[in-house]
Coordinates of C-alpha atoms and ligand atoms in Angstrom, one line a residue:
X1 CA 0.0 0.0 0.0
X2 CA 1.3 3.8 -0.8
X3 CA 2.3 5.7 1.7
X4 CA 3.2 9.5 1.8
X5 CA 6.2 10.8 3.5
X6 CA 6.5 14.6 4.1
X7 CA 9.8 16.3 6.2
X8 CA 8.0 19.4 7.0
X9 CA 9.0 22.9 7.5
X10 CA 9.0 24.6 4.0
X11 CA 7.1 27.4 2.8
X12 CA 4.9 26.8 0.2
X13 CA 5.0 29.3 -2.6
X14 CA 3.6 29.2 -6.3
X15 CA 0.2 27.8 -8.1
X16 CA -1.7 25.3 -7.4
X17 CA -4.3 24.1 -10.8
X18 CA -7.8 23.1 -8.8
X19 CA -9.7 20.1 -10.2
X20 CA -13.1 19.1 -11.1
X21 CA -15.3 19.0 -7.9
X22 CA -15.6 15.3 -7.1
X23 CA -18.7 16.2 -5.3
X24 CA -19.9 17.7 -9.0
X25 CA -18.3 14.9 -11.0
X26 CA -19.9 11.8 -9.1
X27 CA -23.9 13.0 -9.5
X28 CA -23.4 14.4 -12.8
X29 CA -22.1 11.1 -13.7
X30 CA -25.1 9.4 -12.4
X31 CA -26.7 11.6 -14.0
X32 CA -26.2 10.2 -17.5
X33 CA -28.5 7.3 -16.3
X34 CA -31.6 9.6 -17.0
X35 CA -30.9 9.7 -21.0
X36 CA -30.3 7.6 -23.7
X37 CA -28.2 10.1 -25.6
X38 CA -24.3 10.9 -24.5
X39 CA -23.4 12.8 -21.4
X40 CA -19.7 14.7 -22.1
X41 CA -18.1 15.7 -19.4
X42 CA -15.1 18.0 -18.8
X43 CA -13.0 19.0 -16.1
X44 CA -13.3 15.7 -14.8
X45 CA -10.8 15.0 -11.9
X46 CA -9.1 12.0 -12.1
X47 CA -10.0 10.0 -9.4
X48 CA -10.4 6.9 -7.3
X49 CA -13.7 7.0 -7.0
X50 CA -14.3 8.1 -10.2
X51 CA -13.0 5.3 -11.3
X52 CA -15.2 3.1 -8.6
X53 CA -18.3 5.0 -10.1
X54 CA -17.5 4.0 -14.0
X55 CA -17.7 0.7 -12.6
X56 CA -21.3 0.7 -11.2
X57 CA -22.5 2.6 -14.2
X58 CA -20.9 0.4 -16.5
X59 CA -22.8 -2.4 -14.5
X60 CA -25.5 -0.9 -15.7
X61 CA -25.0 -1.0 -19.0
X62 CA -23.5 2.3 -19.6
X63 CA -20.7 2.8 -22.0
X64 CA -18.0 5.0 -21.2
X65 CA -15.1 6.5 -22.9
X66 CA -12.2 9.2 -21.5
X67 CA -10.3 11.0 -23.2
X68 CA -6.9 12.9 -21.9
X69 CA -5.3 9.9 -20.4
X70 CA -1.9 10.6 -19.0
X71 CA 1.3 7.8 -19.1
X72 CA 1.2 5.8 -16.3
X73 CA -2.4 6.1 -15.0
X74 CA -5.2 3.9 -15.4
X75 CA -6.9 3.7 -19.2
X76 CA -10.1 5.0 -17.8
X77 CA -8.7 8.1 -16.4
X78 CA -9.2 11.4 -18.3
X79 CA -10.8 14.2 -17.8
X80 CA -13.5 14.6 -20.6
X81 CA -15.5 11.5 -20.5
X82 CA -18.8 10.4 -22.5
X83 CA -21.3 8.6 -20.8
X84 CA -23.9 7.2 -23.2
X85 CA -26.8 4.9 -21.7
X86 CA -28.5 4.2 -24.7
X87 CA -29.4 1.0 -23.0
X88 CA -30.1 0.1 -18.9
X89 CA -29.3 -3.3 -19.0
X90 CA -29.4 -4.3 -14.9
X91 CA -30.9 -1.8 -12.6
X92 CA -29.3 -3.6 -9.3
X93 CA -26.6 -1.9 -8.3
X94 CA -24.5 -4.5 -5.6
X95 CA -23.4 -4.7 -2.0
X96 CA -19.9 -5.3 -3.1
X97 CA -20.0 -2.1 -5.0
X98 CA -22.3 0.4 -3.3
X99 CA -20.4 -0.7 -0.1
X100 CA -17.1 0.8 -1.3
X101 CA -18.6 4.5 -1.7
X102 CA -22.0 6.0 -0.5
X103 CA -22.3 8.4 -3.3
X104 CA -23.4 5.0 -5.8
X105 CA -26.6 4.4 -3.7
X106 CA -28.0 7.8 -5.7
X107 CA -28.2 5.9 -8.5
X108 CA -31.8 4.8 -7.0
X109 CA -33.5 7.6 -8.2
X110 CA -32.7 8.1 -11.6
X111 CA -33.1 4.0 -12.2
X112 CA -36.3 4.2 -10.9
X113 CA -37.3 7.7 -13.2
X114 CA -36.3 5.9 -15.9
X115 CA -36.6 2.5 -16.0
X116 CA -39.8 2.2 -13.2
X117 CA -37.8 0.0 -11.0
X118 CA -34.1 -0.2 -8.8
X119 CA -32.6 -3.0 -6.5
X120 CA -29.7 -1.1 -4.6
X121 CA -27.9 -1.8 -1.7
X122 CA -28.2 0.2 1.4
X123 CA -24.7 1.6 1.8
X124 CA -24.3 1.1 5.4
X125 CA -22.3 3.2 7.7
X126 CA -19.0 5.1 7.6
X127 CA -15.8 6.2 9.7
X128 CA -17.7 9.5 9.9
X129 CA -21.2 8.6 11.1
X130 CA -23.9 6.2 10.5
X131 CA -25.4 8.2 7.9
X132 CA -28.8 7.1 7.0
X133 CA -31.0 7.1 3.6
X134 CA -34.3 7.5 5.3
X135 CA -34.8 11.1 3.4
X136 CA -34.0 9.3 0.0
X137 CA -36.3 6.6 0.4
X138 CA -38.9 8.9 1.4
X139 CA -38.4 11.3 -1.5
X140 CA -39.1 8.5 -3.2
X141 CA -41.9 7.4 -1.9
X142 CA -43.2 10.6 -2.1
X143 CA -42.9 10.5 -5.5
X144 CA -45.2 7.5 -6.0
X145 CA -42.6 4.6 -5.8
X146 CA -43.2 1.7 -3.6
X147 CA -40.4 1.1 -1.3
X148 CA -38.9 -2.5 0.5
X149 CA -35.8 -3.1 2.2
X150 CA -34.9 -7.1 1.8
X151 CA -31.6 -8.8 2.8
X152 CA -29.7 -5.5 3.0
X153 CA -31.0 -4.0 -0.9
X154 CA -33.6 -1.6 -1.4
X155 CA -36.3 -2.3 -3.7
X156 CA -37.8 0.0 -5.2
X157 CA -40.9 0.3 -8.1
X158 CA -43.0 2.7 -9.9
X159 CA -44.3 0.7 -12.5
X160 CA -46.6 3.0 -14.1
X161 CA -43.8 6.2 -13.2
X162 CA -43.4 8.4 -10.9
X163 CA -45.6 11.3 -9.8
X164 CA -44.9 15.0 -9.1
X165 CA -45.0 15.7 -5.7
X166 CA -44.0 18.2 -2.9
X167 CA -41.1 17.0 -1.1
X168 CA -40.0 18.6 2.3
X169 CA -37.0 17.7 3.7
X170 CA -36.6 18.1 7.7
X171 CA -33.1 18.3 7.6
X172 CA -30.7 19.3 4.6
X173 CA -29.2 16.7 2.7
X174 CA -27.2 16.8 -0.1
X175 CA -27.4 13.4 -1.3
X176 CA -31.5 12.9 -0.8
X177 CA -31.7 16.7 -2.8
X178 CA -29.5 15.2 -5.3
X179 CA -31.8 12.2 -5.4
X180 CA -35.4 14.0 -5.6
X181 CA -34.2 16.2 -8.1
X182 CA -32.9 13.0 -10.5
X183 CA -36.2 11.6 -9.9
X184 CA -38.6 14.4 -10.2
X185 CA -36.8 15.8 -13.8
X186 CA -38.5 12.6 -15.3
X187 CA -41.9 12.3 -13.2
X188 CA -45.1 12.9 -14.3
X189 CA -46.7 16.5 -13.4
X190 CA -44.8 19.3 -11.1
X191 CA -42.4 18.7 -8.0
X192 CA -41.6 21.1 -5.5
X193 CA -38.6 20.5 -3.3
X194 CA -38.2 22.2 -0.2
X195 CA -35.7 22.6 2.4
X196 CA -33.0 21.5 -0.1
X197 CA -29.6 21.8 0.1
X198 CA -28.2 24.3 -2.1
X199 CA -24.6 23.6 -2.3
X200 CA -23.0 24.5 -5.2
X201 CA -22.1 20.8 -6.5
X202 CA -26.3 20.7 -6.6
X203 CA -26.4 23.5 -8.8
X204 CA -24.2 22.3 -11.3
X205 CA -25.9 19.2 -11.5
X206 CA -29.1 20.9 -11.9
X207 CA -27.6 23.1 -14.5
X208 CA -26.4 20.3 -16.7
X209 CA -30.0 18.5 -16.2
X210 CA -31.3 21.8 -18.0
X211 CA -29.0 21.8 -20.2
X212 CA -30.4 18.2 -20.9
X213 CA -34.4 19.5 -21.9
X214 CA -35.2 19.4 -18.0
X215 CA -37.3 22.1 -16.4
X216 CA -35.9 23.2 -12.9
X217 CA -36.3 26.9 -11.2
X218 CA -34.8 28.0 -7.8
X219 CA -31.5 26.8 -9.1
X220 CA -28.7 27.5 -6.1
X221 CA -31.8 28.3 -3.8
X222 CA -33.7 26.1 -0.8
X223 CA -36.5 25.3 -2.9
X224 CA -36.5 23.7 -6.6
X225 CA -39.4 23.4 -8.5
X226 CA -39.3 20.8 -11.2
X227 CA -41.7 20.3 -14.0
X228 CA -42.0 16.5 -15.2
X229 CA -41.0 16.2 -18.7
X230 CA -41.2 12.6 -20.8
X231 CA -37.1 12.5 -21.3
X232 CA -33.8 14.1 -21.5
X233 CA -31.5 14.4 -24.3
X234 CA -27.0 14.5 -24.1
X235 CA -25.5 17.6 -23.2
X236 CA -21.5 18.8 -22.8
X237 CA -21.2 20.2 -19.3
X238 CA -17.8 21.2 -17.5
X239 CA -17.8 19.8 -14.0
X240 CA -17.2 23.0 -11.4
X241 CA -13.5 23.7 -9.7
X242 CA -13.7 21.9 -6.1
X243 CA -14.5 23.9 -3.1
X244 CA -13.5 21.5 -0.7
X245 CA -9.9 21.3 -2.6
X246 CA -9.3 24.9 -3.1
X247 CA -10.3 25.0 0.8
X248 CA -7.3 22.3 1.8
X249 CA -4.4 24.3 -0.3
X250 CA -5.6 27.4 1.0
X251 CA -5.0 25.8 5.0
X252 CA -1.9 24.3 3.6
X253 CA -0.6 27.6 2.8
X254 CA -2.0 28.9 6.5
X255 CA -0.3 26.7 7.8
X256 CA 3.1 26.7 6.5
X257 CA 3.1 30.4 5.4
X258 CA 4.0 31.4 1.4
X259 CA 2.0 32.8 -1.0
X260 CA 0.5 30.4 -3.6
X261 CA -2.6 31.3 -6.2
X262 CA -5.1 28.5 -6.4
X263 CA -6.0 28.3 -9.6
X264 CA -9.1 28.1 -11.2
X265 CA -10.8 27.9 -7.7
X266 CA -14.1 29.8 -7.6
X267 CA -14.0 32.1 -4.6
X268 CA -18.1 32.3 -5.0
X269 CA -18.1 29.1 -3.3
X270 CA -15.7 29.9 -0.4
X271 CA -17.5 32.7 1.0
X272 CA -17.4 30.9 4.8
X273 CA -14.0 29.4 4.6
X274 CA -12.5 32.7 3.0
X275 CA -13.7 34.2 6.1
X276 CA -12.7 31.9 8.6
X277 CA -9.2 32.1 6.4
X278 CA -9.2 36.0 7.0
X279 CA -10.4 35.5 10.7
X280 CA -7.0 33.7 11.3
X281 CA -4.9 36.5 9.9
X282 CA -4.3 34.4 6.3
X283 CA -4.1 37.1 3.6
X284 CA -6.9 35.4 0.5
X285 CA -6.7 37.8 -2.6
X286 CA -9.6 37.4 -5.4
X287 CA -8.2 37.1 -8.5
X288 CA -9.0 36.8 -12.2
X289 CA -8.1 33.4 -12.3
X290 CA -8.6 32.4 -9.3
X291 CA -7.6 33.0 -5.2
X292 CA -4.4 33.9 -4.3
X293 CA -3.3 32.8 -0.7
X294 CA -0.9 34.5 1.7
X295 CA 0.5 34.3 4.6
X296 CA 3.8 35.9 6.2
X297 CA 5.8 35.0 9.7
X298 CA 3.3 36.3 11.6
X299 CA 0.9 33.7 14.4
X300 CA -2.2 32.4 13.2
X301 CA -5.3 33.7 15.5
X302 CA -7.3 30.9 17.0
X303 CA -11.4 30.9 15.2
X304 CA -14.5 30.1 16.6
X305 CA -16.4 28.1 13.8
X306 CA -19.2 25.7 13.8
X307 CA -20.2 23.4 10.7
X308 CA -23.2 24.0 8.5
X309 CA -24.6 23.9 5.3
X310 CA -23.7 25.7 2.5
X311 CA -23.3 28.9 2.6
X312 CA -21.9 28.2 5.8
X313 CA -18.8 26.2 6.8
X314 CA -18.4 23.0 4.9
X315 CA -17.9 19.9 7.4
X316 CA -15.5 18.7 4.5
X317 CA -13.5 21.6 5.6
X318 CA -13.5 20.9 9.6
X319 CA -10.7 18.6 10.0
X320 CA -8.2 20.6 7.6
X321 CA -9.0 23.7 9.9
X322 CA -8.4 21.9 12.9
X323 CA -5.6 21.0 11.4
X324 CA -4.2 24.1 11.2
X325 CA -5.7 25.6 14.1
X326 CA -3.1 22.9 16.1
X327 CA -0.5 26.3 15.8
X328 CA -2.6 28.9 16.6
X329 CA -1.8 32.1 19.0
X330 CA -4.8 30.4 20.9
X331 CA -7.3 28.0 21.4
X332 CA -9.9 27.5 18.7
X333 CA -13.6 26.2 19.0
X334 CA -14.6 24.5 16.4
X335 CA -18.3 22.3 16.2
X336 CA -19.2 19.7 14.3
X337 CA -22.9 19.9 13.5
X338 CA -23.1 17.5 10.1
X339 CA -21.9 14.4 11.2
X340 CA -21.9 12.6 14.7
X341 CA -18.6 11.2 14.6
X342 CA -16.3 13.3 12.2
X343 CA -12.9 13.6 14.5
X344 CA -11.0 10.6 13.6
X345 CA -8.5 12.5 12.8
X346 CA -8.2 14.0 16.5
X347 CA -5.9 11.4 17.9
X348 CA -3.8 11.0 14.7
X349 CA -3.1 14.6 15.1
X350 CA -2.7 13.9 18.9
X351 CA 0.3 11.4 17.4
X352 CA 2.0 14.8 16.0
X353 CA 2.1 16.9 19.6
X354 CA -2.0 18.6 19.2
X355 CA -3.5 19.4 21.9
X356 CA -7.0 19.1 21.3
X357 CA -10.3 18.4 23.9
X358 CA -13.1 16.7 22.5
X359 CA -16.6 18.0 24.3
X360 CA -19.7 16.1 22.4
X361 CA -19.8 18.0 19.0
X362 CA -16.9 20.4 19.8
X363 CA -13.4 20.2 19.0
X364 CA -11.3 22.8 21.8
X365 CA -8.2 22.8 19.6
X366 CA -5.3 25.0 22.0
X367 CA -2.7 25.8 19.7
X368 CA 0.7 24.4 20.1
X369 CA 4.5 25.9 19.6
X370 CA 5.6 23.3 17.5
X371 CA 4.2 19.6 16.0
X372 CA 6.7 17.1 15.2
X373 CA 6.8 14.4 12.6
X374 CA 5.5 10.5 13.6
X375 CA 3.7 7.4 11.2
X376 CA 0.2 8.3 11.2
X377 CA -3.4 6.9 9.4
X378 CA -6.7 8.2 8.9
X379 CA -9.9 6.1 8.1
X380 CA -11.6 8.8 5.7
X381 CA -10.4 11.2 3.0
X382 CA -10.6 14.6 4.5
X383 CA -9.4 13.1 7.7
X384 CA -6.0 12.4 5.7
X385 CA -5.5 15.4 4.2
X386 CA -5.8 17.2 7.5
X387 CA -2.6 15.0 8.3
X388 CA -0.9 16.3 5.4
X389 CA -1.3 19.5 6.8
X390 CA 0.2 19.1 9.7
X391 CA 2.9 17.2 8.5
X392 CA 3.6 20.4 6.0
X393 CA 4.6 22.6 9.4
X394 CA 5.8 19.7 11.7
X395 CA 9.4 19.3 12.7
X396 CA 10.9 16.2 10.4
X397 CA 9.3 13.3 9.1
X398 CA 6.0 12.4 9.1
X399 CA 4.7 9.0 7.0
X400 CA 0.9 9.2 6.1
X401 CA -0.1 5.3 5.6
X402 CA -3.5 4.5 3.8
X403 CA -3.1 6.4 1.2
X404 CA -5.3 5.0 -1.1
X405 CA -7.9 7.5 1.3
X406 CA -6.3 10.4 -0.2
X407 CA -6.7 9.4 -3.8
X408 CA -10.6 8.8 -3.7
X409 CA -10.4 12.7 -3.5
X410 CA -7.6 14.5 -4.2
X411 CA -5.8 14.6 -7.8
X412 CA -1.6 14.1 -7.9
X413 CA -2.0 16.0 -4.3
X414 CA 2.0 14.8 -3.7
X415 CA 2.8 16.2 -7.4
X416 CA 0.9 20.0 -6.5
X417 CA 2.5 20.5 -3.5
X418 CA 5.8 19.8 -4.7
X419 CA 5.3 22.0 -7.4
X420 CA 5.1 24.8 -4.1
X421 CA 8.1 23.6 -2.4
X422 CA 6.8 21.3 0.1
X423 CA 9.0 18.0 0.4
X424 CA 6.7 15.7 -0.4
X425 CA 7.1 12.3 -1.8
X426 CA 5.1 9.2 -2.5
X427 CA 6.4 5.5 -1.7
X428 CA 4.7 2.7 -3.3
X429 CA 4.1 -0.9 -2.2
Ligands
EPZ1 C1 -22.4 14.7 0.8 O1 -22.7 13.5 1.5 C2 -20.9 14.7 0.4 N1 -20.7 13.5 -0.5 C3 -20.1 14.6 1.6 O2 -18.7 14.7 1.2 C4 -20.4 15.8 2.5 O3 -19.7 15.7 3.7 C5 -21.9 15.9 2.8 O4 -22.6 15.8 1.6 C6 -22.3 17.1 3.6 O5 -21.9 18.2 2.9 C7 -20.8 13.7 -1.8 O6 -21.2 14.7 -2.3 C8 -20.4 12.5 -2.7 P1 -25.8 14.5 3.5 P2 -24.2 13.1 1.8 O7 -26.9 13.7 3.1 O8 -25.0 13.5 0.7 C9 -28.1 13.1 7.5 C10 -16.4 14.0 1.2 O9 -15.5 13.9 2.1 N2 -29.0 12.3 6.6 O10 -25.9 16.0 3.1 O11 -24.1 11.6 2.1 C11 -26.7 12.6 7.4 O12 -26.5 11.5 8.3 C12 -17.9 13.6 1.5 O13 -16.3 14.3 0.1 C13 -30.1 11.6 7.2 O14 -30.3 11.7 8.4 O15 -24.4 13.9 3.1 C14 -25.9 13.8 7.9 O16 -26.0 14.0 9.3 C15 -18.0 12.8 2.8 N3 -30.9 10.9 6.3 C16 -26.7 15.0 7.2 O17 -28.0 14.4 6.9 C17 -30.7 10.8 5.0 O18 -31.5 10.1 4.3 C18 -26.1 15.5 6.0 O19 -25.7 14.4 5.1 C19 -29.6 11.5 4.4 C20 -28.7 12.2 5.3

């Protein structure tokens, strides 16, 4: 298994090219279920769990080509890629697949849209919460189909299609948004979704589902109203630069000092964690092409933040700030408000000389002189970058194992940081 080994102490100074949003990429690749014409996407990031997702599709009976491969990465990585699903030929999608990431269980609702049934597997839980589908299932309910849970798959039907409806969610959800909306494009009559989330990785799906002959108003809002239509033609869509990636550079810099533009990132999207950036004394510059990040000698302020939903702080954000909140003048608070169990990555910063309190759904992070380098290993994506982070400012080497975490989300992350300065390398096996 990979592992990444930093030695940290350098300044980080330069650009940094941000991807395709995975959080964009994975729905609009779903997506492609809800038409038998050809989905091309650019700005694709290439990813592991991109690649995961091309497999369940494909399951399906999707066909899928990429194009802008690079030497020594997997065939199917590129980042335009055509998605045509001129035919669904299975509309189960497996344990052994669904298991592996949660985001493949929203191929229910556009299965069920357009072929009137779906046999998925219930995802189960993950190292940051037990994260339930009860909103999904109910959306679709909602929306006429008739729901049963058997040996671990949902099975779902709507043999005569599904039915406009008016959805209310009681609690925001990307994922159960994401599914309504796939659903209700294709359903019979108006839907009205309320309470939805309105992150920007749902407006860019909603976009492209326009752009496909769908009918959707209150685009980037809390409440999307869809009119049915009888089907969706292809579309080319470019997949929107990734908040959550432009976020973790922009700590990296905070943390280490330097002065690196992050390019491509859309600050639009960053309103919260530009703040919180600014908050902590980091100098964040909007530019043409992108965000400019800065930060000289001088001590990072402690921040009082809690997690939300957009426009507010991203929880995929939290433990890259805590992360560099560990060397604050101070003692940050930060809350965790999306997920129950999202500080995994307290005690593997704990292995690096943190000093952090956990109260319930509060973080009390008192910042630290120095961190110094140890073997550490996180059980979910952002978890690891946070350790990457620290690594950046800590005193010799640390070795991030479970790697393989960090490429589900973050493109050539070793390759961008180098390109800054930091001393950063990958060993394999
Ligand atoms: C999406 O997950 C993202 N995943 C997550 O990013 C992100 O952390 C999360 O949204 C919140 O922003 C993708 O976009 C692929 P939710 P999702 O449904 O949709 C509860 C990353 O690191 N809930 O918005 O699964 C749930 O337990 C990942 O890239 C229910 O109670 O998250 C949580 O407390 C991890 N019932 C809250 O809602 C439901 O039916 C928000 O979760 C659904 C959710």
């Amino acid at each position: 298994m990979d592992r990444i080994r930093i030695r940290g102490g350098n300044r980080l100074t330069g650009t940094i090219p941000i991807s395709g949003a995975k959080n964009a990429a994975l729905p609009l690749m779903i997506v492609s279920l809800l038409t038998p014409g050809t989905l091309t996407l650019s700005n694709v990031p290439r990813l592991a769990d991109v690649r995961l997702l091309q497999r369940i599709l494909q399951n399906h009976g999707i066909d899928i080509t990429v194009a802008g491969k690079r030497v020594g990465q997997h065939p199917m990585m590129g980042d335009v890629m055509h998605l045509s699903a001129k035919d669904i030929v299975d509309t189960t999608a497996p344990y052994d697949l669904v298991s592996k990431m949660r985001a493949s269980f929203w191929v229910l609702g556009p299965l069920l849209a357009r072929c009137g049934e779906a046999k998925v597997s219930l995802p189960g839980g993950c190292a940051i919460g037990t994260r339930p589908v009860d909103m999904h299932l109910m959306a679709m309910e909602k929306l006429g189909a008739d729901i049963a849970i058997e040996n671990g798959y949902v099975l779902a039907s709507a043999k005569k299609g599904l039915k406009g409806a008016h959805i209310v969610f009681d609690k925001v959800s990307v994922g159960a948004t994401h599914a309504a909306l796939m659903a209700a494009v294709l359903a019979d009559g108006d839907t009205i979704i309320e309470n939805a989330a309105s992150e920007p990785e749902i407006g860019d799906v909603a976009e492209c589902l326009v752009k496909m002959g769908a009918k959707i108003e209150g685009i980037h809002t809390a409440t999307l109203k869809v009119k049915g239509v009888t089907s969706l033609r292809g579309c080319e869509h470019s997949v929107i630069p990734d908040r959550i990636e432009t976020g973790t550079y922009a700590m990296c810099v905070g943390m280490t000092g330097g002065d690196v533009l992050l390019k491509d990132a859309n600050a639009s999207h960053l309103g919260a964690v530009i703040d919180v950036m600014q908050r902590a004394g980091v100098s964040v510059e909007i530019k043409n092409d992108g965000i400019r990040i800065h930060r000289n000698g001088a001590a990072l302020e402690p921040v009082r933040v809690d997690t939300e939903p957009f426009p507010g702080f991203p929880t995929d954000c939290q433990a890259q700030l805590m992360a560099m909140m560990t060397m604050a003048s101070g003692t940050s608070i930060i809350r965790e408000t999306i997920f129950e169990n999202r500080f995994m990555h307290v005690q593997e910063l704990a292995r690096l000389g943190s000093d952090i309190h956990l109260h319930g759904d509060t973080a009390e992070v008192r910042g630290v002189k120095k961190l110094t380098g140890a073997p550490v290993m996180a059980t979910d994506l952002r978890a690891s970058v946070s350790l990457v982070i620290a690594g950046l400012a800590a005193e010799g080497e640390t070795m991030i194992n479970r790697v393989y975490h960090l490429d589900r989300g973050f493109e050539t992350l070793e390759d961008k940081l180098q390109a800054c300065g930091a001393d950063v390398s990958r060993i394999s096996g």
